[in-house]
Amino acid sequence: MQTKFLLDETQMPKRWYNLQADLPEPLPPVLHPGTRKPITPDDLEPLFPKALIQQEVTTEREVEIPEPVQDIYRLWRPAPLYRAHRLEKALGTPAKIFYKYEGGSPAGSHKPNTAIPQAFYNREEGIRRLTTETGAGQWGTSLSFAGSLFDIDVTVFQVSVSYNQKPYRRAVMETYGARCVASPSEMTQFGRQVLAQNPNHTGSLGIAISEAVELAVQDPSTKYALGSVLNHVLLHQTVIGLESMKQMEMADCWPDVIVGCTGGGSNFAGIAFPFIGHALRGGEQPRIVAVEPSACPTLTRGKYAYDYGDTGHMTPLTKMHTLGSDFTPPGFHAGGLRYHGMAPLVSHAKELGLFEARSYTQKQCFEAGILFARNEGIVPAPEANHAVKGAIDEALRCREEGKSEVILFNLCGHGHFDMAAYTSYFAGELSDHEYDDQELAMALSGLPPV
Ligand SMILES: Cc1ncc(COP(=O)(O)O)c(C=O)c1O
């Protein structure tokens, strides 16, 4: 009864996979926030190094992973693939459940897969300061870790509600030498503007992004790093799916269903895109399911439209599933899934019918995560619990239908810094939030006319 499927370090992918090469229709263009005309690579240079801008637009199928990045990846990669024998037994399902575990990285999630190359390319172009946002704290931790390896000063704007919920995330970022600030903050003009209107604002990823971008554009030696959403971030995360493909072959199985949780879309794309590309090139076609919170239902109830990536409207306009850039979701515990938008590439793939999406409320997800922990041992991050719930529901469907399908899901992070959320769940203090149509329509009424 094999439980772990482990790759040798020599089997780690040497190239990332780019879904743009295999898409039947290209991505809609990114628009300049002022002119509303397609942007040029030059427009992005105040924010990102040239190498990452190039990765943003490339349609090459494979992009070389630089040797120094591979060297660092080897600290935790290849990541293990597990067969969830005990969970299968607890569910009484004939399905075979596999999970790719990304929680073994130094930050505890998939986020360092892109933090390391982003810091590497910035350092190659002489950048010594990076700014960023973080929701759950996983991304801020990852970029802080990457900054410490490449000698880059990192300033992290952490969404205020999670800054207060998770003081130890900040302590880890500081351990890596970074500065972590609660957002909205007094450090930026936009932060001060938000606080003037509401001194108790709980923050949002959209606001934190505006603060980080504002600092970066003011100083040519500072650039901005984003932990999700952008094409290059999704590209870096494909190491997850590429490894999983080899591991599924080791297990002599191929997934019928793949499940991932979606905040900005990067861990989902990481596991799903290599399989989607394989199917687009004529390979087997698994069903792919994206799971999001009902409290931030971007893919299931958002509009596919051009919108800003941030609340301060400093970023370019991208076509994506959005709830409106002013949308402030409630302070529910999956802090990493509280973004108003979705990766343009994930949104485009959704429009092309390449995967399906569903949403769950947070209590259902904690219940699923606890069942998982009691059988498999790992306590998932609240974000990852959405994928666990999705996989469990698929396994229960298999039980009803008497099918022994192969289910693969991405366990994108552990929840060791999220135990306050678990405590609230056990104390019966969590509530579920669903939006009525009127609330959603209000949030969407501010979409830019494009
Ligand atoms: C553990 C974890 N999972 C998922 C996410 C959501 O991001 P993405 O959808 O880009 O994977 C986050 C974001 O912070 C996270 O920390």
Short mmCIF file of C-alpha atoms and ligand atoms in Angstrom, two decimals:
data_model
loop_
_atom_site.label_atom_id
_atom_site.label_comp_id
_atom_site.label_asym_id
_atom_site.label_seq_id
_atom_site.Cartn_x
_atom_site.Cartn_y
_atom_site.Cartn_z
CA MET A 1 0.00 0.00 0.00
CA GLN A 2 2.26 2.80 -1.24
CA THR A 3 1.50 6.15 0.37
CA LYS A 4 4.19 8.56 -0.84
CA PHE A 5 5.30 9.01 -4.44
CA LEU A 6 8.68 10.71 -4.33
CA LEU A 7 10.78 12.05 -7.15
CA ASP A 8 14.54 12.24 -7.06
CA GLU A 9 16.09 15.73 -7.15
CA THR A 10 17.31 14.97 -10.67
CA GLN A 11 13.68 14.54 -11.77
CA MET A 12 12.72 18.07 -10.74
CA PRO A 13 11.38 20.03 -13.75
CA LYS A 14 14.02 22.13 -15.53
CA ARG A 15 11.45 24.22 -17.41
CA TRP A 16 8.15 25.84 -16.46
CA TYR A 17 5.10 25.21 -18.64
CA ASN A 18 3.24 28.09 -20.31
CA LEU A 19 -0.44 27.46 -21.08
CA GLN A 20 -0.48 30.46 -23.43
CA ALA A 21 1.29 28.28 -26.04
CA ASP A 22 -1.60 25.82 -26.24
CA LEU A 23 -4.65 28.07 -25.90
CA PRO A 24 -7.14 27.91 -28.79
CA GLU A 25 -7.63 31.69 -28.45
CA PRO A 26 -5.06 34.21 -27.16
CA LEU A 27 -5.55 36.22 -23.99
CA PRO A 28 -7.34 39.57 -24.36
CA PRO A 29 -4.81 42.45 -24.18
CA VAL A 30 -3.88 44.24 -20.95
CA LEU A 31 -4.94 47.92 -21.08
CA HIS A 32 -3.22 51.05 -19.81
CA PRO A 33 -5.23 52.55 -16.92
CA GLY A 34 -4.96 56.06 -18.39
CA THR A 35 -5.25 55.61 -22.17
CA ARG A 36 -7.24 52.33 -22.08
CA LYS A 37 -5.04 51.20 -25.00
CA PRO A 38 -3.04 47.94 -24.92
CA ILE A 39 0.04 48.39 -22.75
CA THR A 40 3.59 47.92 -24.00
CA PRO A 41 6.34 46.15 -22.05
CA ASP A 42 7.83 49.62 -21.30
CA ASP A 43 4.69 50.55 -19.34
CA LEU A 44 5.43 47.75 -16.89
CA GLU A 45 9.09 48.61 -16.33
CA PRO A 46 8.57 50.86 -13.30
CA LEU A 47 7.08 47.81 -11.55
CA PHE A 48 8.81 44.67 -12.80
CA PRO A 49 12.23 43.59 -14.11
CA LYS A 50 12.51 43.01 -17.86
CA ALA A 51 12.88 39.24 -17.53
CA LEU A 52 9.52 38.93 -15.74
CA ILE A 53 7.81 41.26 -18.24
CA GLN A 54 9.13 39.01 -20.99
CA GLN A 55 7.65 35.97 -19.18
CA GLU A 56 4.37 37.85 -18.85
CA VAL A 57 3.95 38.07 -22.61
CA THR A 58 5.78 35.03 -23.96
CA THR A 59 3.86 32.39 -25.85
CA GLU A 60 6.77 29.91 -25.79
CA ARG A 61 5.56 26.59 -24.40
CA GLU A 62 8.51 26.12 -22.06
CA VAL A 63 10.61 28.58 -20.10
CA GLU A 64 13.99 27.53 -18.71
CA ILE A 65 14.24 27.55 -14.88
CA PRO A 66 17.56 29.29 -14.11
CA GLU A 67 20.12 27.06 -12.40
CA PRO A 68 20.33 29.25 -9.21
CA VAL A 69 16.53 28.98 -8.89
CA GLN A 70 16.65 25.21 -9.32
CA ASP A 71 19.34 25.11 -6.62
CA ILE A 72 17.04 26.85 -4.14
CA TYR A 73 13.98 24.83 -5.22
CA ARG A 74 15.93 21.75 -4.14
CA LEU A 75 15.55 22.88 -0.50
CA TRP A 76 11.98 21.51 -0.65
CA ARG A 77 11.35 20.24 -4.18
CA PRO A 78 10.38 17.85 -5.64
CA ALA A 79 7.35 17.98 -3.34
CA PRO A 80 5.73 14.69 -2.35
CA LEU A 81 2.53 13.28 -3.79
CA TYR A 82 0.49 11.29 -1.28
CA ARG A 83 -2.26 8.73 -1.66
CA ALA A 84 -4.91 9.49 1.00
CA HIS A 85 -5.63 5.86 1.93
CA ARG A 86 -7.05 6.72 5.35
CA LEU A 87 -9.30 9.48 4.08
CA GLU A 88 -10.62 7.15 1.37
CA LYS A 89 -11.42 4.58 4.07
CA ALA A 90 -13.11 7.15 6.32
CA LEU A 91 -15.30 8.24 3.40
CA GLY A 92 -16.03 4.66 2.34
CA THR A 93 -15.32 5.67 -1.24
CA PRO A 94 -14.06 3.50 -4.10
CA ALA A 95 -12.28 6.64 -5.43
CA LYS A 96 -8.49 6.91 -5.24
CA ILE A 97 -7.56 10.24 -3.69
CA PHE A 98 -4.10 11.75 -4.24
CA TYR A 99 -2.81 15.05 -2.94
CA LYS A 100 0.22 17.06 -3.89
CA TYR A 101 1.67 18.58 -0.73
CA GLU A 102 3.16 22.07 -1.09
CA GLY A 103 3.23 22.78 2.66
CA GLY A 104 6.78 21.43 3.04
CA SER A 105 8.36 24.61 1.66
CA PRO A 106 10.08 26.98 4.12
CA ALA A 107 7.04 29.31 4.08
CA GLY A 108 4.57 26.44 4.42
CA SER A 109 2.87 26.78 1.03
CA HIS A 110 3.32 26.92 -2.74
CA LYS A 111 4.22 30.63 -2.68
CA PRO A 112 8.05 30.27 -2.65
CA ASN A 113 7.81 28.57 -6.08
CA THR A 114 7.41 32.07 -7.51
CA ALA A 115 9.00 34.19 -4.76
CA ILE A 116 12.41 32.67 -5.51
CA PRO A 117 12.45 33.33 -9.27
CA GLN A 118 10.92 36.79 -8.80
CA ALA A 119 13.68 37.77 -6.35
CA PHE A 120 16.30 36.16 -8.61
CA TYR A 121 15.29 38.14 -11.74
CA ASN A 122 15.04 41.38 -9.75
CA ARG A 123 18.51 40.88 -8.28
CA GLU A 124 19.91 40.07 -11.74
CA GLU A 125 18.71 43.53 -12.83
CA GLY A 126 20.26 45.23 -9.80
CA ILE A 127 17.12 45.74 -7.70
CA ARG A 128 17.74 45.99 -3.95
CA ARG A 129 14.21 46.76 -2.67
CA LEU A 130 10.90 45.01 -3.27
CA THR A 131 7.43 45.89 -2.04
CA THR A 132 4.47 43.57 -1.94
CA GLU A 133 1.11 42.80 -0.38
CA THR A 134 0.04 39.74 1.55
CA GLY A 135 -3.32 38.37 2.61
CA ALA A 136 -2.84 35.18 4.58
CA GLY A 137 0.82 36.01 5.19
CA GLN A 138 2.03 33.05 3.13
CA TRP A 139 3.13 35.22 0.22
CA GLY A 140 4.72 37.88 2.42
CA THR A 141 6.65 35.15 4.23
CA SER A 142 7.77 33.67 0.91
CA LEU A 143 9.03 36.92 -0.56
CA SER A 144 10.77 37.75 2.74
CA PHE A 145 12.54 34.37 2.58
CA ALA A 146 13.50 35.00 -1.07
CA GLY A 147 14.71 38.51 -0.19
CA SER A 148 16.99 37.13 2.50
CA LEU A 149 18.60 34.73 -0.02
CA PHE A 150 19.16 37.42 -2.67
CA ASP A 151 20.02 40.30 -0.34
CA ILE A 152 16.94 42.37 -1.19
CA ASP A 153 15.06 44.55 1.33
CA VAL A 154 11.42 43.53 1.39
CA THR A 155 8.49 45.64 2.62
CA VAL A 156 5.22 43.74 3.01
CA PHE A 157 1.80 45.35 3.36
CA GLN A 158 -0.30 42.81 5.19
CA VAL A 159 -4.10 43.13 5.07
CA SER A 160 -4.94 44.52 8.50
CA VAL A 161 -7.44 41.83 9.49
CA SER A 162 -4.92 39.03 8.96
CA TYR A 163 -2.06 41.13 10.44
CA ASN A 164 -4.07 41.12 13.67
CA GLN A 165 -5.22 37.50 13.38
CA LYS A 166 -1.72 36.12 12.78
CA PRO A 167 1.05 37.91 14.70
CA TYR A 168 3.45 35.01 14.16
CA ARG A 169 3.37 35.45 10.38
CA ARG A 170 4.83 38.91 10.93
CA ALA A 171 7.45 37.42 13.27
CA VAL A 172 8.54 34.99 10.54
CA MET A 173 8.78 37.79 7.96
CA GLU A 174 10.93 39.78 10.43
CA THR A 175 13.06 36.71 11.05
CA TYR A 176 13.88 36.75 7.34
CA GLY A 177 14.77 40.44 7.68
CA ALA A 178 11.67 41.97 6.07
CA ARG A 179 9.46 44.80 7.27
CA CYS A 180 5.76 44.01 7.67
CA VAL A 181 3.18 46.82 7.89
CA ALA A 182 -0.57 46.55 8.53
CA SER A 183 -2.55 47.82 5.53
CA PRO A 184 -4.15 50.34 5.16
CA SER A 185 -1.16 52.17 6.62
CA GLU A 186 0.07 55.71 7.23
CA MET A 187 3.12 54.94 5.06
CA THR A 188 1.46 55.74 1.74
CA GLN A 189 -0.79 58.44 0.38
CA PHE A 190 -3.42 55.88 -0.61
CA GLY A 191 -3.32 54.21 2.81
CA ARG A 192 -3.80 57.58 4.53
CA GLN A 193 -6.73 58.35 2.21
CA VAL A 194 -8.45 55.05 3.10
CA LEU A 195 -7.83 55.55 6.84
CA ALA A 196 -9.18 59.10 6.69
CA GLN A 197 -12.48 57.68 5.42
CA ASN A 198 -12.52 54.75 7.82
CA PRO A 199 -9.87 54.59 10.59
CA ASN A 200 -10.92 51.01 11.42
CA HIS A 201 -10.74 49.68 7.87
CA THR A 202 -9.93 45.94 7.96
CA GLY A 203 -8.04 46.20 4.67
CA SER A 204 -8.18 44.19 1.48
CA LEU A 205 -5.70 42.77 -0.98
CA GLY A 206 -6.75 45.48 -3.45
CA ILE A 207 -5.75 48.21 -0.97
CA ALA A 208 -2.50 46.49 0.04
CA ILE A 209 -1.53 46.17 -3.65
CA SER A 210 -2.13 49.92 -4.17
CA GLU A 211 0.14 50.73 -1.21
CA ALA A 212 2.92 48.44 -2.44
CA VAL A 213 2.67 49.76 -6.02
CA GLU A 214 2.69 53.38 -4.81
CA LEU A 215 6.01 52.87 -3.01
CA ALA A 216 7.57 51.02 -5.95
CA VAL A 217 6.75 53.62 -8.61
CA GLN A 218 8.26 56.42 -6.51
CA ASP A 219 11.76 54.94 -6.51
CA PRO A 220 13.61 53.52 -9.54
CA SER A 221 15.62 51.13 -7.37
CA THR A 222 12.44 49.61 -5.91
CA LYS A 223 10.20 47.20 -7.74
CA TYR A 224 6.95 45.51 -6.91
CA ALA A 225 6.28 41.75 -6.63
CA LEU A 226 2.86 40.11 -6.85
CA GLY A 227 2.16 36.71 -5.27
CA SER A 228 -0.56 35.58 -7.66
CA VAL A 229 -2.73 36.61 -10.64
CA LEU A 230 -0.04 37.53 -13.22
CA ASN A 231 0.98 35.20 -16.04
CA HIS A 232 4.58 34.88 -14.82
CA VAL A 233 3.43 33.88 -11.33
CA LEU A 234 1.18 31.15 -12.74
CA LEU A 235 4.05 30.05 -14.98
CA HIS A 236 6.38 29.55 -11.99
CA GLN A 237 3.75 27.53 -10.14
CA THR A 238 3.53 24.94 -12.92
CA VAL A 239 6.34 23.00 -11.25
CA ILE A 240 3.51 21.63 -9.08
CA GLY A 241 1.57 20.07 -11.95
CA LEU A 242 4.67 19.01 -13.89
CA GLU A 243 5.94 17.03 -10.90
CA SER A 244 2.45 15.65 -10.24
CA MET A 245 2.29 14.25 -13.78
CA LYS A 246 5.46 12.24 -13.21
CA GLN A 247 4.23 11.10 -9.80
CA MET A 248 0.83 10.01 -11.13
CA GLU A 249 2.70 7.89 -13.66
CA MET A 250 4.76 6.40 -10.81
CA ALA A 251 1.46 5.53 -9.11
CA ASP A 252 0.29 3.99 -12.39
CA CYS A 253 -2.75 6.28 -12.39
CA TRP A 254 -3.95 9.36 -14.23
CA PRO A 255 -6.41 11.83 -12.65
CA ASP A 256 -10.06 11.80 -13.71
CA VAL A 257 -10.65 14.88 -11.57
CA ILE A 258 -8.25 17.63 -10.43
CA VAL A 259 -9.24 20.05 -7.66
CA GLY A 260 -7.58 23.27 -6.50
CA CYS A 261 -8.61 26.30 -4.45
CA THR A 262 -8.61 29.72 -6.08
CA GLY A 263 -7.78 33.11 -4.58
CA GLY A 264 -5.81 34.83 -7.33
CA GLY A 265 -5.49 31.51 -9.14
CA SER A 266 -1.81 30.60 -8.85
CA ASN A 267 -1.83 27.28 -6.97
CA PHE A 268 -4.81 26.14 -9.02
CA ALA A 269 -3.04 27.03 -12.26
CA GLY A 270 0.10 25.39 -10.91
CA ILE A 271 -1.51 22.00 -10.56
CA ALA A 272 -4.07 22.26 -13.39
CA PHE A 273 -2.39 24.02 -16.33
CA PRO A 274 0.12 21.29 -17.23
CA PHE A 275 -2.76 18.78 -17.33
CA ILE A 276 -4.99 21.18 -19.32
CA GLY A 277 -2.15 21.75 -21.81
CA HIS A 278 -1.58 18.00 -22.12
CA ALA A 279 -5.28 17.56 -22.92
CA LEU A 280 -5.26 20.46 -25.41
CA ARG A 281 -2.39 18.71 -27.21
CA GLY A 282 -4.51 15.55 -27.53
CA GLY A 283 -3.85 13.83 -24.18
CA GLU A 284 -6.44 12.55 -21.74
CA GLN A 285 -8.88 15.19 -20.52
CA PRO A 286 -9.48 15.20 -16.75
CA ARG A 287 -12.35 17.18 -15.25
CA ILE A 288 -10.90 20.21 -13.49
CA VAL A 289 -12.62 21.90 -10.57
CA ALA A 290 -11.73 25.29 -9.06
CA VAL A 291 -13.05 25.88 -5.56
CA GLU A 292 -13.55 29.35 -4.10
CA PRO A 293 -15.18 30.78 -0.95
CA SER A 294 -18.85 31.81 -1.10
CA ALA A 295 -17.74 34.99 0.69
CA CYS A 296 -15.54 36.01 -2.28
CA PRO A 297 -17.17 34.26 -5.25
CA THR A 298 -15.11 35.66 -8.13
CA LEU A 299 -15.38 32.81 -10.63
CA THR A 300 -18.89 31.66 -9.79
CA ARG A 301 -20.64 35.01 -9.38
CA GLY A 302 -18.24 37.69 -10.63
CA LYS A 303 -18.38 39.35 -14.02
CA TYR A 304 -15.87 38.66 -16.81
CA ALA A 305 -14.86 42.23 -17.57
CA TYR A 306 -11.95 44.66 -17.65
CA ASP A 307 -11.10 45.84 -14.15
CA TYR A 308 -8.27 47.23 -12.06
CA GLY A 309 -6.06 44.89 -10.09
CA ASP A 310 -6.10 47.22 -7.10
CA THR A 311 -8.44 49.51 -5.20
CA GLY A 312 -6.40 52.67 -5.81
CA HIS A 313 -6.59 52.12 -9.61
CA MET A 314 -2.83 52.32 -10.16
CA THR A 315 -2.48 48.98 -11.98
CA PRO A 316 -3.28 48.20 -15.62
CA LEU A 317 -6.74 46.92 -16.57
CA THR A 318 -7.04 43.21 -17.22
CA LYS A 319 -9.98 41.16 -18.41
CA MET A 320 -10.85 38.84 -15.57
CA HIS A 321 -13.63 37.54 -13.36
CA THR A 322 -14.11 40.33 -10.87
CA LEU A 323 -16.34 41.44 -8.04
CA GLY A 324 -15.28 45.07 -8.54
CA SER A 325 -12.06 46.65 -7.28
CA ASP A 326 -13.87 48.32 -4.35
CA PHE A 327 -15.15 44.99 -3.07
CA THR A 328 -14.06 44.41 0.54
CA PRO A 329 -14.89 40.85 1.52
CA PRO A 330 -15.68 40.10 5.17
CA GLY A 331 -12.73 39.14 7.37
CA PHE A 332 -13.22 35.42 6.92
CA HIS A 333 -10.34 33.19 7.72
CA ALA A 334 -9.09 32.11 4.33
CA GLY A 335 -7.20 35.41 4.01
CA GLY A 336 -5.47 34.24 0.83
CA LEU A 337 -8.76 33.82 -1.02
CA ARG A 338 -10.08 37.33 -0.46
CA TYR A 339 -9.02 38.94 -3.74
CA HIS A 340 -11.68 40.77 -5.78
CA GLY A 341 -10.34 39.49 -9.10
CA MET A 342 -8.98 36.33 -10.68
CA ALA A 343 -5.89 35.66 -12.77
CA PRO A 344 -6.63 36.72 -16.38
CA LEU A 345 -5.24 33.42 -17.64
CA VAL A 346 -7.46 31.41 -15.27
CA SER A 347 -10.46 33.61 -16.20
CA HIS A 348 -9.79 33.13 -19.90
CA ALA A 349 -9.49 29.36 -19.46
CA LYS A 350 -12.81 29.41 -17.60
CA GLU A 351 -14.46 31.29 -20.48
CA LEU A 352 -13.05 28.72 -22.90
CA GLY A 353 -14.76 26.00 -20.85
CA LEU A 354 -11.48 24.36 -19.80
CA PHE A 355 -12.59 23.89 -16.17
CA GLU A 356 -15.59 24.28 -13.86
CA ALA A 357 -15.89 26.31 -10.66
CA ARG A 358 -17.87 26.00 -7.43
CA SER A 359 -17.98 27.77 -4.08
CA TYR A 360 -18.28 26.66 -0.45
CA THR A 361 -18.89 28.47 2.82
CA GLN A 362 -16.07 28.53 5.35
CA LYS A 363 -17.62 26.26 7.98
CA GLN A 364 -18.05 23.45 5.42
CA CYS A 365 -14.39 23.87 4.53
CA PHE A 366 -13.14 23.72 8.13
CA GLU A 367 -15.23 20.58 8.67
CA ALA A 368 -13.56 19.00 5.63
CA GLY A 369 -10.09 20.11 6.75
CA ILE A 370 -10.61 18.62 10.21
CA LEU A 371 -11.74 15.28 8.74
CA PHE A 372 -8.63 15.37 6.56
CA ALA A 373 -6.34 16.18 9.51
CA ARG A 374 -7.83 13.40 11.64
CA ASN A 375 -7.10 10.85 8.93
CA GLU A 376 -4.04 12.11 7.08
CA GLY A 377 -2.32 14.06 9.86
CA ILE A 378 -1.61 17.33 8.05
CA VAL A 379 -3.61 20.35 9.28
CA PRO A 380 -4.39 22.26 6.07
CA ALA A 381 -4.33 26.04 5.66
CA PRO A 382 -7.89 27.44 5.59
CA GLU A 383 -7.40 28.20 1.88
CA ALA A 384 -6.39 24.61 1.18
CA ASN A 385 -9.47 23.39 3.05
CA HIS A 386 -11.51 24.56 0.07
CA ALA A 387 -9.65 22.09 -2.15
CA VAL A 388 -10.00 19.38 0.51
CA LYS A 389 -13.75 19.97 0.59
CA GLY A 390 -13.94 19.84 -3.20
CA ALA A 391 -11.99 16.58 -3.31
CA ILE A 392 -14.11 15.01 -0.54
CA ASP A 393 -17.31 15.91 -2.39
CA GLU A 394 -15.96 14.31 -5.55
CA ALA A 395 -15.04 11.19 -3.57
CA LEU A 396 -18.56 11.05 -2.07
CA ARG A 397 -20.04 11.37 -5.56
CA CYS A 398 -17.89 8.40 -6.60
CA ARG A 399 -19.27 6.45 -3.63
CA GLU A 400 -22.85 7.19 -4.72
CA GLU A 401 -22.12 6.35 -8.34
CA GLY A 402 -19.98 3.30 -7.45
CA LYS A 403 -17.06 4.66 -9.49
CA SER A 404 -13.40 4.32 -8.58
CA GLU A 405 -12.22 7.54 -10.20
CA VAL A 406 -8.79 9.01 -9.51
CA ILE A 407 -8.97 12.37 -7.73
CA LEU A 408 -5.94 14.64 -7.45
CA PHE A 409 -5.97 17.81 -5.39
CA ASN A 410 -3.46 20.43 -4.41
CA LEU A 411 -2.86 20.68 -0.67
CA CYS A 412 -1.24 24.06 -1.19
CA GLY A 413 -0.25 24.84 2.40
CA HIS A 414 -0.34 23.86 6.05
CA GLY A 415 -2.34 25.74 8.66
CA HIS A 416 0.16 26.01 11.51
CA PHE A 417 -0.12 29.79 11.58
CA ASP A 418 -3.88 29.66 11.21
CA MET A 419 -4.77 27.88 14.42
CA ALA A 420 -6.69 30.91 15.74
CA ALA A 421 -9.12 30.26 12.88
CA TYR A 422 -9.46 26.61 13.90
CA THR A 423 -10.00 27.71 17.51
CA SER A 424 -12.80 30.06 16.38
CA TYR A 425 -14.35 27.20 14.42
CA PHE A 426 -14.30 24.87 17.45
CA ALA A 427 -15.76 27.64 19.64
CA GLY A 428 -18.66 27.99 17.19
CA GLU A 429 -17.67 31.58 16.47
CA LEU A 430 -17.43 31.38 12.68
CA SER A 431 -20.30 32.56 10.57
CA ASP A 432 -20.97 31.99 6.90
CA HIS A 433 -21.53 34.79 4.48
CA GLU A 434 -23.18 34.70 1.08
CA TYR A 435 -23.90 37.79 -0.98
CA ASP A 436 -27.29 38.65 -2.29
CA ASP A 437 -27.46 39.74 -5.89
CA GLN A 438 -28.03 43.37 -4.96
CA GLU A 439 -24.82 43.55 -2.89
CA LEU A 440 -22.87 42.02 -5.77
CA ALA A 441 -24.41 44.35 -8.32
CA MET A 442 -23.41 47.32 -6.16
CA ALA A 443 -19.80 46.18 -6.00
CA LEU A 444 -19.79 45.69 -9.78
CA SER A 445 -21.36 49.05 -10.58
CA GLY A 446 -17.97 50.77 -10.36
CA LEU A 447 -16.37 48.76 -13.18
CA PRO A 448 -14.45 50.98 -15.59
CA PRO A 449 -16.24 51.55 -18.91
CA VAL A 450 -14.09 49.72 -21.48
C1 LIG B 1 -2.09 28.60 1.49
C2 LIG B 1 -2.66 29.47 0.42
N1 LIG B 1 -3.39 28.91 -0.53
C3 LIG B 1 -3.94 29.61 -1.53
C4 LIG B 1 -3.76 30.97 -1.61
C5 LIG B 1 -4.43 31.72 -2.71
O1 LIG B 1 -3.60 32.16 -3.71
P1 LIG B 1 -3.62 31.50 -5.12
O2 LIG B 1 -5.06 31.42 -5.57
O3 LIG B 1 -2.83 32.43 -5.95
O4 LIG B 1 -3.01 30.15 -5.01
C6 LIG B 1 -2.97 31.62 -0.65
C7 LIG B 1 -2.74 33.05 -0.78
O5 LIG B 1 -2.20 33.71 0.04
C8 LIG B 1 -2.42 30.85 0.39
O6 LIG B 1 -1.70 31.42 1.33
#
